[in-house]
Structure formats: structure tokens, C-alpha cells
Short mmCIF file of C-alpha atoms and ligand atoms in Angstrom, two decimals:
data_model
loop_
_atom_site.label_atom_id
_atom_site.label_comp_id
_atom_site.label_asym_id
_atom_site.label_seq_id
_atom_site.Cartn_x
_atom_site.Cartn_y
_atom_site.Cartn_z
CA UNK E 16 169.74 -86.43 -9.89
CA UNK E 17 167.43 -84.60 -7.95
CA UNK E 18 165.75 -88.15 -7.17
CA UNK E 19 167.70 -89.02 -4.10
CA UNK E 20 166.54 -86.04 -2.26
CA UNK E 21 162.54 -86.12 -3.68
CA UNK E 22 162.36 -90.11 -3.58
CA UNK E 23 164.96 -92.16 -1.63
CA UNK E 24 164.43 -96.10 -1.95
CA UNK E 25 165.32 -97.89 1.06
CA UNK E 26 167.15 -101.56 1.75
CA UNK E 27 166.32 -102.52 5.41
CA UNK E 28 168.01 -105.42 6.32
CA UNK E 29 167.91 -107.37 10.24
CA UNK E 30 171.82 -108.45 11.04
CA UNK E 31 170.96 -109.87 14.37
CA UNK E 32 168.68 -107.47 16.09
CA UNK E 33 166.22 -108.11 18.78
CA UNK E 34 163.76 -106.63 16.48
CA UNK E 35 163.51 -103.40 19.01
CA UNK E 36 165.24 -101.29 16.43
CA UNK E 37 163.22 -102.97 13.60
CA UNK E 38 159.74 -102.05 15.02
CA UNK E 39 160.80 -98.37 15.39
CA UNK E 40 161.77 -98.79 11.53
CA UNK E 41 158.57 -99.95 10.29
CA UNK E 42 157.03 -97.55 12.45
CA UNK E 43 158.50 -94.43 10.14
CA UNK E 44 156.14 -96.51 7.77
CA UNK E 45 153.01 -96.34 9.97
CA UNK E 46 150.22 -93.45 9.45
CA UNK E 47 151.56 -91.55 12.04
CA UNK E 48 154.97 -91.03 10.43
CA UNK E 49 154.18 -92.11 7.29
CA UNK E 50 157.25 -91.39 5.85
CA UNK E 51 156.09 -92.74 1.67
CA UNK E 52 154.26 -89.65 1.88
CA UNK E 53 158.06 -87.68 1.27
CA UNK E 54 158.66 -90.20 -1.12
CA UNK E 55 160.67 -92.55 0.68
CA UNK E 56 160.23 -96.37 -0.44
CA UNK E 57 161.10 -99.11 1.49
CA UNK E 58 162.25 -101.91 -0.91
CA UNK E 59 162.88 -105.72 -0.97
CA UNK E 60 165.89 -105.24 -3.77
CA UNK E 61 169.12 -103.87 -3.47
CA UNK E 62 169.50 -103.42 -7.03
CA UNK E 63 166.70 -100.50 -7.03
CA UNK E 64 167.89 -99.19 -3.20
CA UNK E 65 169.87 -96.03 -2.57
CA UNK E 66 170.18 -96.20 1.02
CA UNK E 67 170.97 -99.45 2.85
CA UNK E 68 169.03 -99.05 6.55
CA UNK E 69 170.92 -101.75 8.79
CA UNK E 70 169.54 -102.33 12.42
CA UNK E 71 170.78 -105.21 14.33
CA UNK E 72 174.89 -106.55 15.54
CA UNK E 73 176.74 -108.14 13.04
CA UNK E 74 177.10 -111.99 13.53
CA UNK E 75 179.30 -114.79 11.39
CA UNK E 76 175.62 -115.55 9.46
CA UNK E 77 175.01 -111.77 8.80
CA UNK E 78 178.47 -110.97 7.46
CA UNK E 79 178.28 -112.67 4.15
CA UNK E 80 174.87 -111.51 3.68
CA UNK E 81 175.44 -107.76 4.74
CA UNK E 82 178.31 -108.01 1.82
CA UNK E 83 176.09 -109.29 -0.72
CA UNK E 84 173.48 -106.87 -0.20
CA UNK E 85 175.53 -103.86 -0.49
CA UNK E 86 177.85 -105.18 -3.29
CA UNK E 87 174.57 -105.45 -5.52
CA UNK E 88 173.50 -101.75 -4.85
CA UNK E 89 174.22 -99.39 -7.43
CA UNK E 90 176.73 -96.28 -6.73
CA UNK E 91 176.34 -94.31 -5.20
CA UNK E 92 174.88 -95.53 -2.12
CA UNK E 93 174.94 -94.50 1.73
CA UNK E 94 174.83 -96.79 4.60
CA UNK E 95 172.80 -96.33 7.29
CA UNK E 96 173.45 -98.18 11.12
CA UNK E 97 170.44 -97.92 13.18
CA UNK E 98 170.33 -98.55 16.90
CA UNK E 99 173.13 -99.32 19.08
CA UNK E 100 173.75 -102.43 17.68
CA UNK E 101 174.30 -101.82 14.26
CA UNK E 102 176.96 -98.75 15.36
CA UNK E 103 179.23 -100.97 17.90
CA UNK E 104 177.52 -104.17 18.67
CA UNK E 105 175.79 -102.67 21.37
CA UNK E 106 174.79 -105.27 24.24
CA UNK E 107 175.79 -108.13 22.09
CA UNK E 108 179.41 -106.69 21.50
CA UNK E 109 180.90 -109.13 23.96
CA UNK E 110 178.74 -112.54 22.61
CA UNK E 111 180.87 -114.76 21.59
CA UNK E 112 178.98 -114.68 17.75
CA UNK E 113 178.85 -111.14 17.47
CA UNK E 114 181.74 -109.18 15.49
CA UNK E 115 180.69 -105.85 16.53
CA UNK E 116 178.78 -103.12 14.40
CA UNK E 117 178.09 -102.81 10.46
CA UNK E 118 180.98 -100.69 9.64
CA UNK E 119 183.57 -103.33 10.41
CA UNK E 120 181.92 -105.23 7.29
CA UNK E 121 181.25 -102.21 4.92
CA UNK E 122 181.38 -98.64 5.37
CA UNK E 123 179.00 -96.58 7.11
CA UNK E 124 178.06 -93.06 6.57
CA UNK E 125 175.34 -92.38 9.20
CA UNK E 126 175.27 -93.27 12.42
CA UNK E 127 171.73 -93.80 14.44
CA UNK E 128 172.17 -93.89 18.05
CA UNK E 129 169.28 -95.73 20.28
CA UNK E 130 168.29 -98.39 21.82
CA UNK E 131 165.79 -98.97 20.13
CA UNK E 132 166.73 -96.12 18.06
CA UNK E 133 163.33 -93.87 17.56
CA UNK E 134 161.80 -92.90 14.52
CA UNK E 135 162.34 -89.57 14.26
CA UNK E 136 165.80 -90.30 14.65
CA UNK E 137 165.89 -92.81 12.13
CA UNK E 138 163.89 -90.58 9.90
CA UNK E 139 166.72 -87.97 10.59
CA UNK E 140 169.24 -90.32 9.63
CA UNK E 141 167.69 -91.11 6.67
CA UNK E 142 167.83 -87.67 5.57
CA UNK E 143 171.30 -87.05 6.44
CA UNK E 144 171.87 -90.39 4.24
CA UNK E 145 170.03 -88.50 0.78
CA UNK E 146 172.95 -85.58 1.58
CA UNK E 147 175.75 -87.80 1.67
CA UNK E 148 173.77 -89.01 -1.53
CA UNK E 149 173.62 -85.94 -3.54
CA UNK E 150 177.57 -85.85 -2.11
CA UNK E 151 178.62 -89.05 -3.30
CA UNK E 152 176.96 -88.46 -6.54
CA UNK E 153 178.51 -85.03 -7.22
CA UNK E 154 181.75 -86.20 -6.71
CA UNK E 155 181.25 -89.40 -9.28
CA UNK E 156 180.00 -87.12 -11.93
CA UNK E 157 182.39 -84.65 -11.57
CA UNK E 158 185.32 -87.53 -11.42
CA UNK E 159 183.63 -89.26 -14.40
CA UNK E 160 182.90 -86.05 -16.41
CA UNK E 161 186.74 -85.10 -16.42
CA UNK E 162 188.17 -88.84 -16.28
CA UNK E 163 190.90 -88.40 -14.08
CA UNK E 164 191.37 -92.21 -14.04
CA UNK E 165 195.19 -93.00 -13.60
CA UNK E 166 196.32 -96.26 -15.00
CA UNK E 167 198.49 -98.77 -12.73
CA UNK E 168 199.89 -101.59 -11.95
CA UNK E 169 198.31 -103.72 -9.47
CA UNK E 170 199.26 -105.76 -6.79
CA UNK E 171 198.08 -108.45 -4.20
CA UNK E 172 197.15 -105.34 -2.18
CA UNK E 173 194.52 -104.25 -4.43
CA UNK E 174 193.23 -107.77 -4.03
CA UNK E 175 190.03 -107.42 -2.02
CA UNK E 176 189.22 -103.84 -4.03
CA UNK E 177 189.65 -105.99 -7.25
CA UNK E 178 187.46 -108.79 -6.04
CA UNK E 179 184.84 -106.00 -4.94
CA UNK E 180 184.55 -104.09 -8.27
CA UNK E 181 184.58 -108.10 -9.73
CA UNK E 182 181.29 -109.02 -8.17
CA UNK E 183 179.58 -105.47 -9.03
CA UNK E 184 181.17 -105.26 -13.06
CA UNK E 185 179.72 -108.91 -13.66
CA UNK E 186 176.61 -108.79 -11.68
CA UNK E 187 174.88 -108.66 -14.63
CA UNK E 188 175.70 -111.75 -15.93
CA UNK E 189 174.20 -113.54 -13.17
CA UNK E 190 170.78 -113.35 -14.64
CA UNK E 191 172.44 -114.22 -18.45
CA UNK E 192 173.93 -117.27 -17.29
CA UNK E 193 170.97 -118.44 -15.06
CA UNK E 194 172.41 -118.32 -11.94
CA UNK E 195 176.02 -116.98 -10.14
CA UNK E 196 177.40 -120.61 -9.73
CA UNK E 197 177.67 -120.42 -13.91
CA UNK E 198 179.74 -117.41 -13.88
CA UNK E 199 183.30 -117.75 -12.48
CA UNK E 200 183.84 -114.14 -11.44
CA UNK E 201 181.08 -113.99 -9.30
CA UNK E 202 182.28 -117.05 -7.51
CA UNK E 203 186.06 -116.61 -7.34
CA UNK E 204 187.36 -116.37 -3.64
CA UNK E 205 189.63 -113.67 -2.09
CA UNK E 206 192.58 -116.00 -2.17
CA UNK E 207 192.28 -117.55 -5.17
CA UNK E 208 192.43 -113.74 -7.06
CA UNK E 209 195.22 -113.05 -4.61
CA UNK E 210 197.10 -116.62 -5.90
CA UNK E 211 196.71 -115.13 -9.41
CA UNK E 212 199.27 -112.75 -8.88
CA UNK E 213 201.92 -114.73 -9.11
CA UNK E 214 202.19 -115.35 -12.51
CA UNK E 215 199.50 -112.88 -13.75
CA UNK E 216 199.64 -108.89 -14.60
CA UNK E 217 197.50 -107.10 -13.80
CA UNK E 218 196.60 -102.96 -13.93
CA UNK E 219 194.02 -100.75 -12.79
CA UNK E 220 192.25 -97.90 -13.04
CA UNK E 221 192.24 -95.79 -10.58
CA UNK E 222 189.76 -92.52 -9.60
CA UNK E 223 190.26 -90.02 -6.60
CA UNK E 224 192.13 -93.44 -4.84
CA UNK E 225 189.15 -95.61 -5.77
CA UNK E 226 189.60 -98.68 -7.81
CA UNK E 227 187.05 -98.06 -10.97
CA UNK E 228 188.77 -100.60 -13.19
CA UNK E 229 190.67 -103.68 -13.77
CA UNK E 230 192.32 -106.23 -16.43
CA UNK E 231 194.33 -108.77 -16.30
CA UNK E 232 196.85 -110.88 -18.64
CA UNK E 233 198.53 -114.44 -18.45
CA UNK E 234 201.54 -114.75 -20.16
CA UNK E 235 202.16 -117.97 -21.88
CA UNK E 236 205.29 -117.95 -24.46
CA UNK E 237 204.53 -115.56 -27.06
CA UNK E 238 200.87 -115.24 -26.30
CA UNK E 239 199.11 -114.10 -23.33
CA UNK E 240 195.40 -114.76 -22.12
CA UNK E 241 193.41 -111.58 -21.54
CA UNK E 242 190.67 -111.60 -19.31
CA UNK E 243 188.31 -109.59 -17.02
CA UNK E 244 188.43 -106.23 -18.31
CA UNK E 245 186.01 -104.64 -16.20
CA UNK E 246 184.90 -101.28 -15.56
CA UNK E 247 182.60 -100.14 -12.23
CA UNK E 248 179.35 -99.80 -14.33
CA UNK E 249 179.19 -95.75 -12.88
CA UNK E 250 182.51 -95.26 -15.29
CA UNK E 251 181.57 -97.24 -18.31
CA UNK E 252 181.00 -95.54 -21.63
CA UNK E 253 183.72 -93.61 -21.45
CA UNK E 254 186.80 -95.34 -23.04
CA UNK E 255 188.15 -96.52 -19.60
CA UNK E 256 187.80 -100.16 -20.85
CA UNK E 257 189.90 -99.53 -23.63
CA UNK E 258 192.59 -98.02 -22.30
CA UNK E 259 193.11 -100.81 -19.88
CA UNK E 260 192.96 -103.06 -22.43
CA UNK E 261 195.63 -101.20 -24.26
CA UNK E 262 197.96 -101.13 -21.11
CA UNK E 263 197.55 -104.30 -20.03
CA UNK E 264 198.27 -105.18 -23.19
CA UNK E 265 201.72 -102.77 -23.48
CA UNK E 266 202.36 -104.34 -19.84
CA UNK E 267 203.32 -107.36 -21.30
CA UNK E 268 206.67 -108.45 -22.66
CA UNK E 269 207.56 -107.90 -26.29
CA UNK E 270 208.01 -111.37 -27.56
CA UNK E 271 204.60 -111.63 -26.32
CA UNK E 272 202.83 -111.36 -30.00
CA UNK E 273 199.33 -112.91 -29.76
CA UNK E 274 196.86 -111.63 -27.18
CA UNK E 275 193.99 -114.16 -26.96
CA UNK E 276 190.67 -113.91 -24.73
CA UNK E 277 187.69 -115.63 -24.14
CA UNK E 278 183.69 -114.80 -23.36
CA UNK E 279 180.54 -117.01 -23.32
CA UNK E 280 178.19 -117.50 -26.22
CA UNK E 281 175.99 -114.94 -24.59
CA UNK E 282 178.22 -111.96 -23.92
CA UNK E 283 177.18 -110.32 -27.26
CA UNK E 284 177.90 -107.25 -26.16
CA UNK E 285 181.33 -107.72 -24.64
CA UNK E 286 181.88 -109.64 -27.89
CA UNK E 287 181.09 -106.60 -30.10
CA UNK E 288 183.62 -104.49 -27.66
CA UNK E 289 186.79 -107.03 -28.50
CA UNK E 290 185.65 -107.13 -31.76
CA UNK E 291 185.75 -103.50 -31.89
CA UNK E 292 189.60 -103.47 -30.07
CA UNK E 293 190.44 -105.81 -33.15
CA UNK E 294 189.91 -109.06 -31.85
CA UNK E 295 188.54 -111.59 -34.07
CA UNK E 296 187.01 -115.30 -33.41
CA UNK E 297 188.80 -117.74 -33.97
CA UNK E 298 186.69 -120.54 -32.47
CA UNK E 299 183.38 -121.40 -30.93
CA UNK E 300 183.24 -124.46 -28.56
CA UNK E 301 180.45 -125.92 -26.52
CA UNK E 302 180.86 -124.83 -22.54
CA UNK E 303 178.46 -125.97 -20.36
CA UNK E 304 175.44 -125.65 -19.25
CA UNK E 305 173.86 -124.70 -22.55
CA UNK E 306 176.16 -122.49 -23.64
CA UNK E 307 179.11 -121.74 -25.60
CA UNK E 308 182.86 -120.02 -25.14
CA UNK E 309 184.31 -117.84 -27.62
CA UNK E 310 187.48 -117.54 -28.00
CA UNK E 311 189.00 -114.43 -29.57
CA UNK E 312 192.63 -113.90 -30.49
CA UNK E 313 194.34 -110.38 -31.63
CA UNK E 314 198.45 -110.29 -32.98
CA UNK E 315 200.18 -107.54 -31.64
CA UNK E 316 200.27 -104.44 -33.96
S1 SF4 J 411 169.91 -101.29 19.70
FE1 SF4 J 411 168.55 -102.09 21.29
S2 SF4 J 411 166.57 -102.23 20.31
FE2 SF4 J 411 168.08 -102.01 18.69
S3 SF4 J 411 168.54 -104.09 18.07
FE3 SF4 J 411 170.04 -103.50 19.62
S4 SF4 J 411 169.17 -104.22 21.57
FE4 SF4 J 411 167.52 -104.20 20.07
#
């Protein structure tokens, strides 16, 4: 993965700045820094970006949008704050719209000072950002490699982590569906997931402290309704999915005797997993818009 360091793909994004901070950032683009010419690429899509370059205070508008961007980045990823504003607020820490700097939203790992911040600082920044990189990505392989995963119980504690891997496992399904307003987990609200743990199990799967995995069961009777086995995409390939099936599913009560799940007509993939686990179909209906749900139903060996 000798990438980051020889071609690092950037995600600049304005939270609120007075465009001071943003000037000096397209300037490490300019001829005189020029900084594409070490391979550094300043893109419009956080799906392709490895460092996300934020200049600017964060503001109620900016939140949601600062959270979106970084959720869709692939791991692992550093953050950057550029300029005073993005590490504290700066001036604007006392407006009465500003909630301070970036890493009160998501973490940071680099810190620009500035104001503006200058380029050769924000070039610097950038390079400490491909080290914490290289770091990030070391650790993950290593972690993955030896699957240290430890399988647990969750609670309403592990809510927001849950939620987090949620958006990131089913990304993907965004474009399948046409749209994230067609698929439910990408929609689903902090405190609805939290409501679900009232009469829902759930377990995860846990790496170095980080949450990597998730399922979840609904009793009902003797059956229970499985659902949203995810795995972060970083970990998948590697059985993890399984295995939480398999606890979640030895989580759950013994008179409990029918597992039964659900995906849409266009899941093939997922479909071919369950089938795999020893689910089988047991009905097709029509779901809309255009679609279909599958429902899937195993008996307890
Ligand atoms: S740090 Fe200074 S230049 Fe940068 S956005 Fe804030 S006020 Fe503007």
C-alpha cells in the first residue's frame, strides 16, 4: 500500500470558512507549489479520497455534511483541520452558529495552525496525514490478517458506533436501489436504532476496541427475524459475517426454532451468503419501487 505515500487523493471540503484558508489550499495546487507533481490529487469524491482536508468552523449546516463526507470515505482515512478555524473555531468560536472546530464532529489526526494557514504548512500537514496513513493501514492489516475480532453483546451504548459502521456496510446499496431514501439502513436515525434495543439482540464484533461488525435478531415466539449482518467492508472476506450470524443466532432463546430474514430482489450477493449459511427462500413478494423482498427462513439445527 505504498500508494498513500506516492499518490495521496485529497477531499477538501469549506465548513464555514472565510475562504482565507481555502485560497492558501488551492494555492498548494498553483505552479508555484504545484503539489500534483508529488502525486497528490485533489478530488470531488469521498469515495476515491484518502485524506479529508477541512478548512473552515463548523456550523449547524456543515455538521451533517462534514458526517456524510467522511462516513463515505474508505478506511483508512486521516483527517486533516486546516487554519484556525477548522482546529477550535477560531474567531467564529463564540458566534452563536458556530460549534467550534472539526474534531468535535469526527476525529482529527492533523492539526494545521494559521490564519489563513500557509501552504507549506498545509502541504506539511498533508504529509504528516499519508504517515498516519501508512499507520492506520498497518494496524488494519495486521488486525485483519490475525482476526482478533471478539464477539459481544451489544448495548444502547454501542448505538452511535452501530449506526456509523450501518451507513458505511450498506453504502453500497445506495446506488442498487437508486437512491438512499430506498434503503432503510441508510436512513434509520440515532434514536430509532437506540429504541430497537428494547426488544431486539443484538452482538458485535469487535477489533482492537473498534466496532467492525454487527447483527441483530427479533424474537417473535419460536422464530426470530434476523437482520443487518454487516461487516466494515475493510474486514469482509474473512468469515466475520458468519460468525455473527452464528452468535446472534446462539444468542437467542432455545424455543426460538425458526430464524427468518429478509433482503431485496437485488441483493444477489447477500442472497448467495444466507443461502450459503443454510437459509432457503421461502417467498418472493413485490416491495416497492420496482423491486422485490425476499424472504429467507432457516430451522434451527
Ligand atoms: S483560519 Fe482565518 S483564514 Fe482560515 S478560515 Fe478561519 S478566519 Fe479564514
Amino acid at each position: 500500500m505504498a500508494g498513500f505515500g506516492k499518490s495521496p487523493w485529497i477531499l477538501h471540503y469549506d465548513a464555514s470558512s472565510c475562504n482565507g484558508c481555502d485560497i492558501e489550499t488551492l494555492a498548494c495546487l498553483t505552479p508555484l507549489f504545484d503539489v500534483e507533481r508529488l502525486g497528490v490529487v485533489n478530488t470531488g469524491n469521498p469515495k476515491h479520497a484518502d485524506i479529508f482536508l477541512v478548512t473552515g468552523a463548523v456550523n449547524e449546516q456543515s455538521k451533517s455534511v462534514i458526517r456524510n463526507l467522511y462516513e463515505q470515505m474508505p478506511e483508512p482515512k486521516a483527517v486533516v483541520a486546516v487554519g484556525a478555524c477548522a482546529c477550535t473555531g477560531g474567531i467564529f468560536r463564540q458566534c452563536y452558529n458556530i460549534s467550534g472546530g472539526v474534531d468535535g464532529v469526527i476525529p482529527v489526526d492533523v492539526y494545521v495552525p494559521g490564519c489563513a494557514a500557509r501552504p507549506e504548512a498545509i502541504i506539511d500537514g498533508v504529509v504528516k496525514a499519508v504517515q498516519v496513513l501508512e499507520h492506520k493501514h498497518r494496524a488494519m492489516k495486521s488486525n485483519a490478517n490475525r482476526d482478533q475480532a471478539v464477539y459481544l453483546p451489544a448495548d444502547p451504548e454501542d448505538a452511535p458506533e452501530i449506526l456509523a459502521l450501518q451507513r458505511i456496510a450498506y453504502r453500497l446499496h445506495e446506488e442498487l436501489y437508486g437512491g438512499e431514501e430506498n434503503v432503510p439502513p441508510l436512513v434509520q436515525t440515532l434514536p430509532e436504532l437506540t429504541g430497537e434495543f428494547g426488544q431486539t439482540r443484538f452482538v458485535k464484533a469487535v477489533v482492537n476496541g473498534k466496532l467492525i461488525g454487527s447483527a441483530r435478531a427479533h424474537p417473535n415466539d419460536h422464530a426470530a427475524e434476523v437482520s443487518r449482518i454487516m461487516v466494515h467492508p475493510y474486514f469482509q472476506g474473512r468469515g466475520i459475517g458468519r460468525r455473527l450470524l452464528g452468535e446472534i443466532e446462539q444468542s437467542l432463546q432455545h424455543d426460538v426454532k425458526l430464524f427468518e430474514t429478509a433482503v431485496g430482489g437485488k441483493s444477489e450477493e447477500n442472497m448467495a451468503w444466507l443461502q450459503r449459511q443454510g437459509y432457503q427462500i421461502v417467498q418472493i413478494m413485490p416491495a416497492a419501487p420496482a423491486d422485490t423482498r425476499v424472504h429467507l427462513r432457516k430451522e434451527r439445527a
